[in-house]
């Protein structure tokens, strides 16, 4: 015996079941806004910042990889649309606590090739200032390039003139900024 039950699908407009929540984060930290909804498929999403559509923000979640202080007070909302209607979320406010601390030099370590130095900072650094060779000084050596690590922007690889095995060198860093514009302190 085979039994089949047929139900009639009801075409329903979207309703938002979970509104985005206001959040407070430190400058440079990630933040994600999320909505949930009920309604017939297919659905599309459009996130806005202060009422303006955010290009590419077309999912039920919107993530800012690194919140900037300039985004402090921004209102984020999302509109869900399907063939039967649309629903707009309430707006959530992003509060960003400004970063006022300067980056610090954590360590500098030579490589086995004796012509590079790996430099580590306490926090992500600005690419323009981190890759300026004039911002690095090693008495007795010439710094010919500074390359920011693409996967972790706390690290910079310096190319130097040939180092002598067994010698100690002193690295001085100046004018390197973090992503918030704070400049590294003196004597780093």
mmCIF file with all atom_site columns, C-alpha atoms in Angstrom:
data_model
loop_
_atom_site.group_PDB
_atom_site.id
_atom_site.type_symbol
_atom_site.label_atom_id
_atom_site.label_alt_id
_atom_site.label_comp_id
_atom_site.label_asym_id
_atom_site.label_entity_id
_atom_site.label_seq_id
_atom_site.pdbx_PDB_ins_code
_atom_site.Cartn_x
_atom_site.Cartn_y
_atom_site.Cartn_z
_atom_site.occupancy
_atom_site.B_iso_or_equiv
_atom_site.pdbx_formal_charge
_atom_site.auth_seq_id
_atom_site.auth_comp_id
_atom_site.auth_asym_id
_atom_site.auth_atom_id
_atom_site.pdbx_PDB_model_num
ATOM 1   C CA . UNK A 1 1   ? 0.000  0.000  0.000  1.00 0.00 ? 1   UNK A CA 1
ATOM 2   C CA . UNK A 1 2   ? 1.219  3.431  -0.898 1.00 0.00 ? 2   UNK A CA 1
ATOM 3   C CA . UNK A 1 3   ? -0.092 6.500  0.793  1.00 0.00 ? 3   UNK A CA 1
ATOM 4   C CA . UNK A 1 4   ? 0.563  9.980  -0.585 1.00 0.00 ? 4   UNK A CA 1
ATOM 5   C CA . UNK A 1 5   ? -0.302 13.194 1.182  1.00 0.00 ? 5   UNK A CA 1
ATOM 6   C CA . UNK A 1 6   ? -0.365 16.377 -0.815 1.00 0.00 ? 6   UNK A CA 1
ATOM 7   C CA . UNK A 1 7   ? -0.118 19.777 0.804  1.00 0.00 ? 7   UNK A CA 1
ATOM 8   C CA . UNK A 1 8   ? -0.678 23.055 -0.903 1.00 0.00 ? 8   UNK A CA 1
ATOM 9   C CA . UNK A 1 9   ? 2.274  25.397 -0.680 1.00 0.00 ? 9   UNK A CA 1
ATOM 10  C CA . UNK A 1 10  ? 1.268  28.838 0.455  1.00 0.00 ? 10  UNK A CA 1
ATOM 11  C CA . UNK A 1 11  ? 3.094  31.725 -1.140 1.00 0.00 ? 11  UNK A CA 1
ATOM 12  C CA . UNK A 1 12  ? 4.077  34.038 1.697  1.00 0.00 ? 12  UNK A CA 1
ATOM 13  C CA . UNK A 1 13  ? 5.955  37.317 1.817  1.00 0.00 ? 13  UNK A CA 1
ATOM 14  C CA . UNK A 1 14  ? 9.012  37.449 4.063  1.00 0.00 ? 14  UNK A CA 1
ATOM 15  C CA . UNK A 1 15  ? 8.785  38.327 7.728  1.00 0.00 ? 15  UNK A CA 1
ATOM 16  C CA . UNK A 1 16  ? 11.874 38.990 9.787  1.00 0.00 ? 16  UNK A CA 1
ATOM 17  C CA . UNK A 1 17  ? 12.071 36.679 12.794 1.00 0.00 ? 17  UNK A CA 1
ATOM 18  C CA . UNK A 1 18  ? 15.437 37.861 14.147 1.00 0.00 ? 18  UNK A CA 1
ATOM 19  C CA . UNK A 1 19  ? 16.367 41.530 13.896 1.00 0.00 ? 19  UNK A CA 1
ATOM 20  C CA . UNK A 1 20  ? 19.990 42.719 13.670 1.00 0.00 ? 20  UNK A CA 1
ATOM 21  C CA . UNK A 1 21  ? 21.376 43.651 17.079 1.00 0.00 ? 21  UNK A CA 1
ATOM 22  C CA . UNK A 1 22  ? 23.332 46.827 17.941 1.00 0.00 ? 22  UNK A CA 1
ATOM 23  C CA . UNK A 1 23  ? 26.947 46.037 18.788 1.00 0.00 ? 23  UNK A CA 1
ATOM 24  C CA . UNK A 1 24  ? 29.990 47.635 20.385 1.00 0.00 ? 24  UNK A CA 1
ATOM 25  C CA . UNK A 1 25  ? 33.472 46.621 19.215 1.00 0.00 ? 25  UNK A CA 1
ATOM 26  C CA . UNK A 1 26  ? 37.030 47.872 19.493 1.00 0.00 ? 26  UNK A CA 1
ATOM 27  C CA . UNK A 1 27  ? 38.412 49.598 16.418 1.00 0.00 ? 27  UNK A CA 1
ATOM 28  C CA . UNK A 1 28  ? 39.999 46.996 14.168 1.00 0.00 ? 28  UNK A CA 1
ATOM 29  C CA . UNK A 1 29  ? 37.868 44.115 15.446 1.00 0.00 ? 29  UNK A CA 1
ATOM 30  C CA . UNK A 1 30  ? 35.426 42.182 13.251 1.00 0.00 ? 30  UNK A CA 1
ATOM 31  C CA . UNK A 1 31  ? 31.664 42.555 13.663 1.00 0.00 ? 31  UNK A CA 1
ATOM 32  C CA . UNK A 1 32  ? 28.750 40.639 12.111 1.00 0.00 ? 32  UNK A CA 1
ATOM 33  C CA . UNK A 1 33  ? 25.099 41.645 11.804 1.00 0.00 ? 33  UNK A CA 1
ATOM 34  C CA . UNK A 1 34  ? 22.579 38.821 11.238 1.00 0.00 ? 34  UNK A CA 1
ATOM 35  C CA . UNK A 1 35  ? 18.912 38.519 10.395 1.00 0.00 ? 35  UNK A CA 1
ATOM 36  C CA . UNK A 1 36  ? 16.605 35.513 10.173 1.00 0.00 ? 36  UNK A CA 1
ATOM 37  C CA . UNK A 1 37  ? 13.329 35.353 8.278  1.00 0.00 ? 37  UNK A CA 1
ATOM 38  C CA . UNK A 1 38  ? 10.343 33.228 7.314  1.00 0.00 ? 38  UNK A CA 1
ATOM 39  C CA . UNK A 1 39  ? 8.691  33.275 3.922  1.00 0.00 ? 39  UNK A CA 1
ATOM 40  C CA . UNK A 1 40  ? 8.668  31.630 0.538  1.00 0.00 ? 40  UNK A CA 1
ATOM 41  C CA . UNK A 1 41  ? 11.824 31.095 -1.453 1.00 0.00 ? 41  UNK A CA 1
ATOM 42  C CA . UNK A 1 42  ? 13.678 32.439 -3.282 1.00 0.00 ? 42  UNK A CA 1
ATOM 43  C CA . UNK A 1 43  ? 14.699 35.400 -1.163 1.00 0.00 ? 43  UNK A CA 1
ATOM 44  C CA . UNK A 1 44  ? 17.234 38.159 -1.730 1.00 0.00 ? 44  UNK A CA 1
ATOM 45  C CA . UNK A 1 45  ? 18.923 40.359 0.848  1.00 0.00 ? 45  UNK A CA 1
ATOM 46  C CA . UNK A 1 46  ? 20.173 43.925 0.726  1.00 0.00 ? 46  UNK A CA 1
ATOM 47  C CA . UNK A 1 47  ? 22.104 45.397 3.639  1.00 0.00 ? 47  UNK A CA 1
ATOM 48  C CA . UNK A 1 48  ? 22.311 49.152 4.073  1.00 0.00 ? 48  UNK A CA 1
ATOM 49  C CA . UNK A 1 49  ? 24.520 51.515 6.050  1.00 0.00 ? 49  UNK A CA 1
ATOM 50  C CA . UNK A 1 50  ? 22.698 54.704 7.034  1.00 0.00 ? 50  UNK A CA 1
ATOM 51  C CA . UNK A 1 51  ? 20.099 53.897 4.367  1.00 0.00 ? 51  UNK A CA 1
ATOM 52  C CA . UNK A 1 52  ? 22.570 53.397 1.507  1.00 0.00 ? 52  UNK A CA 1
ATOM 53  C CA . UNK A 1 53  ? 22.949 49.962 -0.080 1.00 0.00 ? 53  UNK A CA 1
ATOM 54  C CA . UNK A 1 54  ? 26.255 48.230 0.669  1.00 0.00 ? 54  UNK A CA 1
ATOM 55  C CA . UNK A 1 55  ? 27.690 46.744 -2.546 1.00 0.00 ? 55  UNK A CA 1
ATOM 56  C CA . UNK A 1 56  ? 27.970 42.954 -2.326 1.00 0.00 ? 56  UNK A CA 1
ATOM 57  C CA . UNK A 1 57  ? 26.136 42.700 1.027  1.00 0.00 ? 57  UNK A CA 1
ATOM 58  C CA . UNK A 1 58  ? 23.490 40.246 -0.186 1.00 0.00 ? 58  UNK A CA 1
ATOM 59  C CA . UNK A 1 59  ? 23.397 37.506 2.464  1.00 0.00 ? 59  UNK A CA 1
ATOM 60  C CA . UNK A 1 60  ? 21.485 37.051 5.735  1.00 0.00 ? 60  UNK A CA 1
ATOM 61  C CA . UNK A 1 61  ? 24.688 38.043 7.551  1.00 0.00 ? 61  UNK A CA 1
ATOM 62  C CA . UNK A 1 62  ? 26.898 41.083 6.939  1.00 0.00 ? 62  UNK A CA 1
ATOM 63  C CA . UNK A 1 63  ? 30.460 41.092 8.306  1.00 0.00 ? 63  UNK A CA 1
ATOM 64  C CA . UNK A 1 64  ? 32.895 43.967 8.650  1.00 0.00 ? 64  UNK A CA 1
ATOM 65  C CA . UNK A 1 65  ? 36.360 42.403 8.873  1.00 0.00 ? 65  UNK A CA 1
ATOM 66  C CA . UNK A 1 66  ? 37.850 45.391 10.733 1.00 0.00 ? 66  UNK A CA 1
ATOM 67  C CA . UNK A 1 67  ? 35.606 48.054 12.157 1.00 0.00 ? 67  UNK A CA 1
ATOM 68  C CA . UNK A 1 68  ? 36.935 51.570 11.585 1.00 0.00 ? 68  UNK A CA 1
ATOM 69  C CA . UNK A 1 69  ? 36.293 54.423 13.976 1.00 0.00 ? 69  UNK A CA 1
ATOM 70  C CA . UNK A 1 70  ? 34.739 56.314 11.059 1.00 0.00 ? 70  UNK A CA 1
ATOM 71  C CA . UNK A 1 71  ? 31.943 53.685 11.152 1.00 0.00 ? 71  UNK A CA 1
ATOM 72  C CA . UNK A 1 72  ? 31.053 54.608 14.738 1.00 0.00 ? 72  UNK A CA 1
ATOM 73  C CA . UNK A 1 73  ? 27.331 55.383 14.957 1.00 0.00 ? 73  UNK A CA 1
ATOM 74  C CA . UNK A 1 74  ? 26.477 53.816 11.588 1.00 0.00 ? 74  UNK A CA 1
ATOM 75  C CA . UNK A 1 75  ? 22.997 52.280 11.359 1.00 0.00 ? 75  UNK A CA 1
ATOM 76  C CA . UNK A 1 76  ? 22.841 48.875 9.619  1.00 0.00 ? 76  UNK A CA 1
ATOM 77  C CA . UNK A 1 77  ? 19.649 47.317 8.314  1.00 0.00 ? 77  UNK A CA 1
ATOM 78  C CA . UNK A 1 78  ? 18.572 44.644 5.861  1.00 0.00 ? 78  UNK A CA 1
ATOM 79  C CA . UNK A 1 79  ? 15.643 44.249 3.467  1.00 0.00 ? 79  UNK A CA 1
ATOM 80  C CA . UNK A 1 80  ? 14.521 40.737 2.554  1.00 0.00 ? 80  UNK A CA 1
ATOM 81  C CA . UNK A 1 81  ? 12.603 40.397 -0.700 1.00 0.00 ? 81  UNK A CA 1
ATOM 82  C CA . UNK A 1 82  ? 10.867 37.435 -2.330 1.00 0.00 ? 82  UNK A CA 1
ATOM 83  C CA . UNK A 1 83  ? 8.358  37.198 -5.214 1.00 0.00 ? 83  UNK A CA 1
ATOM 84  C CA . UNK A 1 84  ? 5.506  37.917 -2.772 1.00 0.00 ? 84  UNK A CA 1
ATOM 85  C CA . UNK A 1 85  ? 6.792  40.985 -0.937 1.00 0.00 ? 85  UNK A CA 1
ATOM 86  C CA . UNK A 1 86  ? 9.545  42.584 1.096  1.00 0.00 ? 86  UNK A CA 1
ATOM 87  C CA . UNK A 1 87  ? 10.334 43.170 4.755  1.00 0.00 ? 87  UNK A CA 1
ATOM 88  C CA . UNK A 1 88  ? 12.770 45.697 6.203  1.00 0.00 ? 88  UNK A CA 1
ATOM 89  C CA . UNK A 1 89  ? 14.573 45.024 9.463  1.00 0.00 ? 89  UNK A CA 1
ATOM 90  C CA . UNK A 1 90  ? 14.976 47.474 12.251 1.00 0.00 ? 90  UNK A CA 1
ATOM 91  C CA . UNK A 1 91  ? 18.343 49.231 12.197 1.00 0.00 ? 91  UNK A CA 1
ATOM 92  C CA . UNK A 1 92  ? 21.196 48.236 14.462 1.00 0.00 ? 92  UNK A CA 1
ATOM 93  C CA . UNK A 1 93  ? 23.814 50.742 15.575 1.00 0.00 ? 93  UNK A CA 1
ATOM 94  C CA . UNK A 1 94  ? 27.529 50.012 15.422 1.00 0.00 ? 94  UNK A CA 1
ATOM 95  C CA . UNK A 1 95  ? 29.554 51.594 18.218 1.00 0.00 ? 95  UNK A CA 1
ATOM 96  C CA . UNK A 1 96  ? 33.302 51.552 17.631 1.00 0.00 ? 96  UNK A CA 1
ATOM 97  C CA . UNK A 1 97  ? 35.664 52.272 20.517 1.00 0.00 ? 97  UNK A CA 1
ATOM 98  C CA . UNK A 1 98  ? 38.578 54.269 19.143 1.00 0.00 ? 98  UNK A CA 1
ATOM 99  C CA . UNK A 1 99  ? 42.041 52.712 19.248 1.00 0.00 ? 99  UNK A CA 1
ATOM 100 C CA . UNK A 1 100 ? 44.433 55.203 20.803 1.00 0.00 ? 100 UNK A CA 1
ATOM 101 C CA . UNK A 1 101 ? 47.416 52.919 21.460 1.00 0.00 ? 101 UNK A CA 1
ATOM 102 C CA . UNK A 1 102 ? 50.460 52.939 19.222 1.00 0.00 ? 102 UNK A CA 1
ATOM 103 C CA . UNK A 1 103 ? 51.908 49.765 17.730 1.00 0.00 ? 103 UNK A CA 1
ATOM 104 C CA . UNK A 1 104 ? 55.064 48.412 19.328 1.00 0.00 ? 104 UNK A CA 1
ATOM 105 C CA . UNK A 1 105 ? 57.947 46.384 17.967 1.00 0.00 ? 105 UNK A CA 1
ATOM 106 C CA . UNK A 1 106 ? 57.599 42.902 19.459 1.00 0.00 ? 106 UNK A CA 1
ATOM 107 C CA . UNK A 1 107 ? 60.625 41.253 17.885 1.00 0.00 ? 107 UNK A CA 1
ATOM 108 C CA . UNK A 1 108 ? 63.052 41.249 15.002 1.00 0.00 ? 108 UNK A CA 1
ATOM 109 C CA . UNK A 1 109 ? 64.731 38.018 14.013 1.00 0.00 ? 109 UNK A CA 1
ATOM 110 C CA . UNK A 1 110 ? 67.275 37.279 11.323 1.00 0.00 ? 110 UNK A CA 1
ATOM 111 C CA . UNK A 1 111 ? 66.794 34.413 8.878  1.00 0.00 ? 111 UNK A CA 1
ATOM 112 C CA . UNK A 1 112 ? 69.112 31.543 7.998  1.00 0.00 ? 112 UNK A CA 1
ATOM 113 C CA . UNK A 1 113 ? 70.019 33.251 4.726  1.00 0.00 ? 113 UNK A CA 1
ATOM 114 C CA . UNK A 1 114 ? 71.606 36.144 6.683  1.00 0.00 ? 114 UNK A CA 1
ATOM 115 C CA . UNK A 1 115 ? 70.025 38.731 4.371  1.00 0.00 ? 115 UNK A CA 1
ATOM 116 C CA . UNK A 1 116 ? 66.509 39.098 5.806  1.00 0.00 ? 116 UNK A CA 1
ATOM 117 C CA . UNK A 1 117 ? 64.939 40.149 9.105  1.00 0.00 ? 117 UNK A CA 1
ATOM 118 C CA . UNK A 1 118 ? 61.432 39.143 10.159 1.00 0.00 ? 118 UNK A CA 1
ATOM 119 C CA . UNK A 1 119 ? 59.826 41.985 12.101 1.00 0.00 ? 119 UNK A CA 1
ATOM 120 C CA . UNK A 1 120 ? 56.766 41.488 14.306 1.00 0.00 ? 120 UNK A CA 1
ATOM 121 C CA . UNK A 1 121 ? 54.563 44.340 15.572 1.00 0.00 ? 121 UNK A CA 1
ATOM 122 C CA . UNK A 1 122 ? 52.041 44.201 18.409 1.00 0.00 ? 122 UNK A CA 1
ATOM 123 C CA . UNK A 1 123 ? 49.120 44.874 16.062 1.00 0.00 ? 123 UNK A CA 1
ATOM 124 C CA . UNK A 1 124 ? 48.331 45.176 12.337 1.00 0.00 ? 124 UNK A CA 1
ATOM 125 C CA . UNK A 1 125 ? 50.257 47.990 10.685 1.00 0.00 ? 125 UNK A CA 1
ATOM 126 C CA . UNK A 1 126 ? 49.519 50.364 7.831  1.00 0.00 ? 126 UNK A CA 1
ATOM 127 C CA . UNK A 1 127 ? 50.902 48.993 4.543  1.00 0.00 ? 127 UNK A CA 1
ATOM 128 C CA . UNK A 1 128 ? 52.242 52.334 3.286  1.00 0.00 ? 128 UNK A CA 1
ATOM 129 C CA . UNK A 1 129 ? 54.297 53.101 6.390  1.00 0.00 ? 129 UNK A CA 1
ATOM 130 C CA . UNK A 1 130 ? 55.264 49.474 7.104  1.00 0.00 ? 130 UNK A CA 1
ATOM 131 C CA . UNK A 1 131 ? 56.710 49.061 3.599  1.00 0.00 ? 131 UNK A CA 1
ATOM 132 C CA . UNK A 1 132 ? 58.763 52.282 3.646  1.00 0.00 ? 132 UNK A CA 1
ATOM 133 C CA . UNK A 1 133 ? 62.403 51.185 3.980  1.00 0.00 ? 133 UNK A CA 1
ATOM 134 C CA . UNK A 1 134 ? 63.426 54.548 5.454  1.00 0.00 ? 134 UNK A CA 1
ATOM 135 C CA . UNK A 1 135 ? 61.362 53.639 8.552  1.00 0.00 ? 135 UNK A CA 1
ATOM 136 C CA . UNK A 1 136 ? 63.865 50.889 9.467  1.00 0.00 ? 136 UNK A CA 1
ATOM 137 C CA . UNK A 1 137 ? 67.456 51.303 10.559 1.00 0.00 ? 137 UNK A CA 1
ATOM 138 C CA . UNK A 1 138 ? 70.024 48.601 11.345 1.00 0.00 ? 138 UNK A CA 1
ATOM 139 C CA . UNK A 1 139 ? 73.500 50.079 11.951 1.00 0.00 ? 139 UNK A CA 1
ATOM 140 C CA . UNK A 1 140 ? 76.039 48.292 9.746  1.00 0.00 ? 140 UNK A CA 1
ATOM 141 C CA . UNK A 1 141 ? 73.393 47.016 7.302  1.00 0.00 ? 141 UNK A CA 1
ATOM 142 C CA . UNK A 1 142 ? 71.398 48.448 4.431  1.00 0.00 ? 142 UNK A CA 1
ATOM 143 C CA . UNK A 1 143 ? 67.646 47.792 4.375  1.00 0.00 ? 143 UNK A CA 1
ATOM 144 C CA . UNK A 1 144 ? 66.721 47.436 0.689  1.00 0.00 ? 144 UNK A CA 1
ATOM 145 C CA . UNK A 1 145 ? 63.049 46.435 0.958  1.00 0.00 ? 145 UNK A CA 1
ATOM 146 C CA . UNK A 1 146 ? 60.225 46.005 3.449  1.00 0.00 ? 146 UNK A CA 1
ATOM 147 C CA . UNK A 1 147 ? 57.324 43.709 2.545  1.00 0.00 ? 147 UNK A CA 1
ATOM 148 C CA . UNK A 1 148 ? 54.167 43.396 4.625  1.00 0.00 ? 148 UNK A CA 1
ATOM 149 C CA . UNK A 1 149 ? 52.996 39.814 5.124  1.00 0.00 ? 149 UNK A CA 1
ATOM 150 C CA . UNK A 1 150 ? 49.815 39.320 3.067  1.00 0.00 ? 150 UNK A CA 1
ATOM 151 C CA . UNK A 1 151 ? 48.218 36.874 5.512  1.00 0.00 ? 151 UNK A CA 1
ATOM 152 C CA . UNK A 1 152 ? 49.144 38.563 8.810  1.00 0.00 ? 152 UNK A CA 1
ATOM 153 C CA . UNK A 1 153 ? 49.704 42.305 8.685  1.00 0.00 ? 153 UNK A CA 1
ATOM 154 C CA . UNK A 1 154 ? 51.606 42.359 11.970 1.00 0.00 ? 154 UNK A CA 1
ATOM 155 C CA . UNK A 1 155 ? 54.681 40.993 10.171 1.00 0.00 ? 155 UNK A CA 1
ATOM 156 C CA . UNK A 1 156 ? 57.140 42.702 7.820  1.00 0.00 ? 156 UNK A CA 1
ATOM 157 C CA . UNK A 1 157 ? 60.038 41.017 6.040  1.00 0.00 ? 157 UNK A CA 1
ATOM 158 C CA . UNK A 1 158 ? 63.083 43.242 5.606  1.00 0.00 ? 158 UNK A CA 1
ATOM 159 C CA . UNK A 1 159 ? 65.709 42.502 2.949  1.00 0.00 ? 159 UNK A CA 1
ATOM 160 C CA . UNK A 1 160 ? 69.134 43.604 4.152  1.00 0.00 ? 160 UNK A CA 1
ATOM 161 C CA . UNK A 1 161 ? 72.701 43.589 3.012  1.00 0.00 ? 161 UNK A CA 1
ATOM 162 C CA . UNK A 1 162 ? 74.596 40.439 4.033  1.00 0.00 ? 162 UNK A CA 1
ATOM 163 C CA . UNK A 1 163 ? 74.654 39.926 7.804  1.00 0.00 ? 163 UNK A CA 1
ATOM 164 C CA . UNK A 1 164 ? 77.622 38.376 9.596  1.00 0.00 ? 164 UNK A CA 1
ATOM 165 C CA . UNK A 1 165 ? 76.969 35.147 11.458 1.00 0.00 ? 165 UNK A CA 1
ATOM 166 C CA . UNK A 1 166 ? 77.335 35.620 15.215 1.00 0.00 ? 166 UNK A CA 1
ATOM 167 C CA . UNK A 1 167 ? 76.947 39.420 15.118 1.00 0.00 ? 167 UNK A CA 1
ATOM 168 C CA . UNK A 1 168 ? 74.200 41.157 17.056 1.00 0.00 ? 168 UNK A CA 1
ATOM 169 C CA . UNK A 1 169 ? 72.335 43.904 15.255 1.00 0.00 ? 169 UNK A CA 1
ATOM 170 C CA . UNK A 1 170 ? 69.988 46.569 16.597 1.00 0.00 ? 170 UNK A CA 1
ATOM 171 C CA . UNK A 1 171 ? 66.803 47.311 14.660 1.00 0.00 ? 171 UNK A CA 1
ATOM 172 C CA . UNK A 1 172 ? 65.227 50.740 15.120 1.00 0.00 ? 172 UNK A CA 1
ATOM 173 C CA . UNK A 1 173 ? 61.737 51.393 13.740 1.00 0.00 ? 173 UNK A CA 1
ATOM 174 C CA . UNK A 1 174 ? 60.192 54.845 13.323 1.00 0.00 ? 174 UNK A CA 1
ATOM 175 C CA . UNK A 1 175 ? 57.129 56.376 11.655 1.00 0.00 ? 175 UNK A CA 1
ATOM 176 C CA . UNK A 1 176 ? 55.270 53.063 11.250 1.00 0.00 ? 176 UNK A CA 1
ATOM 177 C CA . UNK A 1 177 ? 51.557 53.481 11.931 1.00 0.00 ? 177 UNK A CA 1
ATOM 178 C CA . UNK A 1 178 ? 48.819 51.036 12.849 1.00 0.00 ? 178 UNK A CA 1
ATOM 179 C CA . UNK A 1 179 ? 45.577 50.898 10.875 1.00 0.00 ? 179 UNK A CA 1
ATOM 180 C CA . UNK A 1 180 ? 44.080 53.612 13.108 1.00 0.00 ? 180 UNK A CA 1
ATOM 181 C CA . UNK A 1 181 ? 46.889 56.085 12.387 1.00 0.00 ? 181 UNK A CA 1
ATOM 182 C CA . UNK A 1 182 ? 48.720 55.699 15.724 1.00 0.00 ? 182 UNK A CA 1
ATOM 183 C CA . UNK A 1 183 ? 52.497 56.060 15.212 1.00 0.00 ? 183 UNK A CA 1
ATOM 184 C CA . UNK A 1 184 ? 54.984 53.679 16.795 1.00 0.00 ? 184 UNK A CA 1
ATOM 185 C CA . UNK A 1 185 ? 56.624 55.099 19.902 1.00 0.00 ? 185 UNK A CA 1
ATOM 186 C CA . UNK A 1 186 ? 60.191 56.333 20.145 1.00 0.00 ? 186 UNK A CA 1
ATOM 187 C CA . UNK A 1 187 ? 63.025 53.864 20.809 1.00 0.00 ? 187 UNK A CA 1
ATOM 188 C CA . UNK A 1 188 ? 61.347 50.904 19.122 1.00 0.00 ? 188 UNK A CA 1
#
